[in-house]
Amino acid sequence: MTSPLLEQLVEAFRVLPGVGQKSAQRMAYHVLERERAGGRRLADALAAAVEKIGHCARCRDFSEDEVCATCASAARDVHQLCVVETPADRLAIEQATGYRGLYYVLQGRLSPLDGIGPGELGLDRLGARLGEGEVSEMIIATNPTVEGEATAHYLGQLARQHGVRPSRLAHGVPLGGELEYVDRGTLSHAFGTRSEMT
Amino acid sequence: MTSPLLEQLVEAFRVLPGVGQKSAQRMAYHVLERERAGGRRLADALAAAVEKIGHCARCRDFSEDEVCATCASAARDVHQLCVVETPADRLAIEQATGYRGLYYVLQGRLSPLDGIGPGELGLDRLGARLGEGEVSEMIIATNPTVEGEATAHYLGQLARQHGVRPSRLAHGVPLGGELEYVDRGTLSHAFGTRSEMT
């Protein structure tokens, strides 16, 4: 390339997930040829986000405020608390469901081998919150992976210790899916937990 | 989302080519969760690139200097000039071939319907350069599209006006390709321009 700055830009784009050398080049050329104003906006938005976005003191989701808008909202039901692994999981639930309760974002899952224990996930703070007595149901929405299940198990015990009712998302055949292509574990689970037609 | 800054960041990522809402979210979360330092570097690189990268006064490729390193290099053959449509085309040729001559980047192709004529492509400056008498061969490497071919035709005439020999990249069956999957136009062209085996 003719420009050292351009080379640095291509290299910098590669921190983004799924962006290799070729995509990074395409992005750099696209911005320089057609989107200088957009590139400027992206640079500013990135700098501001990296600088100012921290974690909400209540739910640990990303927020530039001490307490995020959801936690501060008077319109949400404080009796329900949905626990998720990541901000992306929280967003998916918020967009897909009509849930009006609050969230708690672990920012990870229990993984002793990686040195991630209850402390790293803020479970002490979650316990203290359950102890406040406002929450009556804790909806555990960790991922259905081995580590997610272990985390769910731990969370369930934590809830019961504080007299809070724990619940789990339903597992089964996805809507619109074809039985032929559903994995065995899911199919076996769905078969075992079948319900009577009404 | 819980954070207005995060929403702005997601929106800003969408200026990148091939990045929709979902990828933009993934990029934003990735940067905030795992790559804050990389995000900072990307913001700086983008700001610097958008601000400082202009066009080389000789070849019109991207450069933050008045004249780019290639044009300023004493090691390049000034008698050959390869004309390409975009900086990406130039990079592809530079990386794939052993070409040691100079380049001229049109930053587009003739397209009267879009208001892109010889002036927008800097063809007056290209003509003046050919008039300097240094260039003996002009390698026309525009894309084999309708507009690229029209541009090539125009460039060929321009070269001859200045006593410069114009040449075109060879068209034909790509190496490693299968005849069955080569498009008809290419196959017909390759058949018509077959050469004797030696």
mmCIF file of C-alpha atoms in Angstrom, chain A residues 1-6 8-9 12-13 15-19 21-23 25-33 35-55 59 61-65 68-70 86-88 90-92 94-95 107, chain B residues 1-6 8-9 12-13 15-19 21-23 25-33 35-55 59 61-65 68-70 86-88 90-92 94-95 107:
data_model
loop_
_atom_site.group_PDB
_atom_site.id
_atom_site.type_symbol
_atom_site.label_atom_id
_atom_site.label_comp_id
_atom_site.label_asym_id
_atom_site.label_seq_id
_atom_site.Cartn_x
_atom_site.Cartn_y
_atom_site.Cartn_z
ATOM 1 C CA MET A 1 0.000 0.000 0.000
ATOM 2 C CA THR A 2 1.103 3.522 -0.698
ATOM 3 C CA SER A 3 0.130 4.968 2.663
ATOM 4 C CA PRO A 4 1.376 4.011 6.143
ATOM 5 C CA LEU A 5 -1.771 5.518 7.701
ATOM 6 C CA LEU A 6 -3.870 3.315 5.448
ATOM 7 C CA GLN A 8 -2.439 1.164 10.157
ATOM 8 C CA LEU A 9 -6.158 1.557 9.496
ATOM 9 C CA ALA A 12 -6.778 -1.640 13.245
ATOM 10 C CA PHE A 13 -9.960 -2.901 11.544
ATOM 11 C CA VAL A 15 -9.694 -6.212 15.905
ATOM 12 C CA LEU A 16 -13.335 -6.465 14.835
ATOM 13 C CA PRO A 17 -14.839 -9.970 14.999
ATOM 14 C CA GLY A 18 -14.940 -11.808 11.677
ATOM 15 C CA VAL A 19 -12.791 -9.232 9.906
ATOM 16 C CA GLN A 21 -7.119 -8.883 5.970
ATOM 17 C CA LYS A 22 -9.320 -8.722 2.883
ATOM 18 C CA SER A 23 -12.414 -7.370 4.650
ATOM 19 C CA GLN A 25 -8.877 -3.579 3.237
ATOM 20 C CA ARG A 26 -12.360 -3.327 1.791
ATOM 21 C CA MET A 27 -13.567 -1.393 4.841
ATOM 22 C CA ALA A 28 -10.639 1.011 4.741
ATOM 23 C CA TYR A 29 -11.035 1.722 1.020
ATOM 24 C CA HIS A 30 -14.801 2.061 1.377
ATOM 25 C CA VAL A 31 -14.475 4.634 4.152
ATOM 26 C CA LEU A 32 -11.815 6.630 2.300
ATOM 27 C CA GLU A 33 -13.564 6.535 -1.061
ATOM 28 C CA GLU A 35 -17.748 7.461 3.610
ATOM 29 C CA ARG A 36 -15.316 9.946 5.110
ATOM 30 C CA ALA A 37 -18.082 11.607 7.139
ATOM 31 C CA GLY A 38 -19.299 8.202 8.320
ATOM 32 C CA GLY A 39 -15.730 7.224 9.173
ATOM 33 C CA ARG A 40 -15.346 10.373 11.217
ATOM 34 C CA ARG A 41 -18.604 9.574 13.073
ATOM 35 C CA LEU A 42 -17.446 5.990 13.688
ATOM 36 C CA ALA A 43 -14.112 7.216 15.078
ATOM 37 C CA ASP A 44 -15.910 9.590 17.454
ATOM 38 C CA ALA A 45 -18.519 7.013 18.499
ATOM 39 C CA LEU A 46 -15.806 4.413 19.156
ATOM 40 C CA ALA A 47 -13.654 6.791 21.160
ATOM 41 C CA ALA A 48 -16.632 7.945 23.236
ATOM 42 C CA ALA A 49 -17.906 4.391 23.807
ATOM 43 C CA VAL A 50 -14.540 2.963 24.823
ATOM 44 C CA GLU A 51 -13.940 5.949 27.081
ATOM 45 C CA LYS A 52 -17.303 6.406 28.742
ATOM 46 C CA ILE A 53 -19.261 3.169 28.738
ATOM 47 C CA GLY A 54 -18.906 1.294 31.995
ATOM 48 C CA HIS A 55 -21.274 -1.025 33.812
ATOM 49 C CA CYS A 59 -27.558 -4.825 36.559
ATOM 50 C CA ASP A 61 -25.062 -4.243 31.710
ATOM 51 C CA PHE A 62 -23.174 -1.637 29.668
ATOM 52 C CA SER A 63 -24.113 1.900 30.612
ATOM 53 C CA GLU A 64 -22.487 5.304 30.612
ATOM 54 C CA ASP A 65 -24.595 6.260 33.628
ATOM 55 C CA CYS A 68 -28.899 2.325 33.409
ATOM 56 C CA ALA A 69 -32.233 3.524 32.032
ATOM 57 C CA THR A 70 -33.914 0.138 32.516
ATOM 58 C CA THR A 86 -24.089 -11.256 28.286
ATOM 59 C CA PRO A 87 -25.514 -7.883 27.205
ATOM 60 C CA ALA A 88 -26.280 -9.455 23.818
ATOM 61 C CA ARG A 90 -30.268 -9.389 27.432
ATOM 62 C CA LEU A 91 -30.905 -7.464 24.202
ATOM 63 C CA ALA A 92 -32.212 -10.597 22.475
ATOM 64 C CA GLU A 94 -35.762 -7.596 25.439
ATOM 65 C CA GLN A 95 -36.381 -7.506 21.682
ATOM 66 C CA GLN A 107 -20.819 -10.772 31.979
ATOM 67 C CA MET B 1 -30.190 -1.124 24.502
ATOM 68 C CA THR B 2 -29.353 0.377 27.850
ATOM 69 C CA SER B 3 -26.814 2.870 26.575
ATOM 70 C CA PRO B 4 -27.336 5.714 24.061
ATOM 71 C CA LEU B 5 -23.582 5.754 23.333
ATOM 72 C CA LEU B 6 -23.754 2.050 22.554
ATOM 73 C CA GLN B 8 -24.703 5.380 18.437
ATOM 74 C CA LEU B 9 -21.739 3.038 18.105
ATOM 75 C CA ALA B 12 -21.917 4.130 13.266
ATOM 76 C CA PHE B 13 -20.555 0.645 12.510
ATOM 77 C CA VAL B 15 -21.328 2.617 7.455
ATOM 78 C CA LEU B 16 -18.876 -0.242 6.910
ATOM 79 C CA PRO B 17 -19.524 -2.374 3.825
ATOM 80 C CA GLY B 18 -21.386 -5.612 4.483
ATOM 81 C CA VAL B 19 -22.181 -4.694 8.083
ATOM 82 C CA GLN B 21 -27.624 -4.357 12.356
ATOM 83 C CA LYS B 22 -26.652 -7.743 13.766
ATOM 84 C CA SER B 23 -22.954 -7.586 12.808
ATOM 85 C CA GLN B 25 -24.108 -5.134 17.459
ATOM 86 C CA ARG B 26 -21.622 -7.969 17.559
ATOM 87 C CA MET B 27 -18.753 -5.589 16.751
ATOM 88 C CA ALA B 28 -19.829 -3.095 19.404
ATOM 89 C CA TYR B 29 -20.180 -5.746 22.117
ATOM 90 C CA HIS B 30 -16.910 -7.373 21.103
ATOM 91 C CA VAL B 31 -14.997 -4.107 21.356
ATOM 92 C CA LEU B 32 -16.554 -3.202 24.732
ATOM 93 C CA GLU B 33 -16.177 -6.653 26.236
ATOM 94 C CA GLU B 35 -11.037 -5.120 22.849
ATOM 95 C CA ARG B 36 -11.192 -1.683 24.437
ATOM 96 C CA ALA B 37 -7.540 -0.996 23.621
ATOM 97 C CA GLY B 38 -8.077 -2.185 20.042
ATOM 98 C CA GLY B 39 -11.187 -0.029 19.787
ATOM 99 C CA ARG B 40 -9.206 2.970 20.951
ATOM 100 C CA ARG B 41 -6.546 2.235 18.290
ATOM 101 C CA LEU B 42 -9.209 1.830 15.607
ATOM 102 C CA ALA B 43 -10.801 5.155 16.581
ATOM 103 C CA ASP B 44 -7.430 6.906 16.353
ATOM 104 C CA ALA B 45 -6.463 5.223 13.078
ATOM 105 C CA LEU B 46 -9.829 6.082 11.518
ATOM 106 C CA ALA B 47 -9.690 9.701 12.629
ATOM 107 C CA ALA B 48 -6.122 10.094 11.347
ATOM 108 C CA ALA B 49 -6.874 8.362 8.037
ATOM 109 C CA VAL B 50 -10.042 10.344 7.322
ATOM 110 C CA GLU B 51 -8.280 13.543 8.279
ATOM 111 C CA LYS B 52 -4.899 13.161 6.630
ATOM 112 C CA ILE B 53 -5.119 10.767 3.697
ATOM 113 C CA GLY B 54 -5.536 12.574 0.416
ATOM 114 C CA HIS B 55 -4.441 11.694 -3.088
ATOM 115 C CA CYS B 59 -0.834 8.781 -9.392
ATOM 116 C CA ASP B 61 -3.776 6.798 -5.237
ATOM 117 C CA PHE B 62 -4.388 7.362 -1.521
ATOM 118 C CA SER B 63 -1.453 9.010 0.206
ATOM 119 C CA GLU B 64 -0.888 11.281 3.160
ATOM 120 C CA ASP B 65 2.114 12.768 1.386
ATOM 121 C CA CYS B 68 3.297 8.678 -2.628
ATOM 122 C CA ALA B 69 6.239 6.371 -1.890
ATOM 123 C CA THR B 70 5.841 4.434 -5.146
ATOM 124 C CA THR B 86 -9.325 1.887 -7.923
ATOM 125 C CA PRO B 87 -6.628 1.719 -5.225
ATOM 126 C CA ALA B 88 -7.792 -1.844 -4.497
ATOM 127 C CA ARG B 90 -3.624 -1.280 -7.857
ATOM 128 C CA LEU B 91 -2.937 -3.209 -4.654
ATOM 129 C CA ALA B 92 -4.094 -6.470 -6.251
ATOM 130 C CA GLU B 94 1.162 -4.951 -6.961
ATOM 131 C CA GLN B 95 0.695 -8.021 -4.745
ATOM 132 C CA GLN B 107 -10.652 6.561 -8.870
#
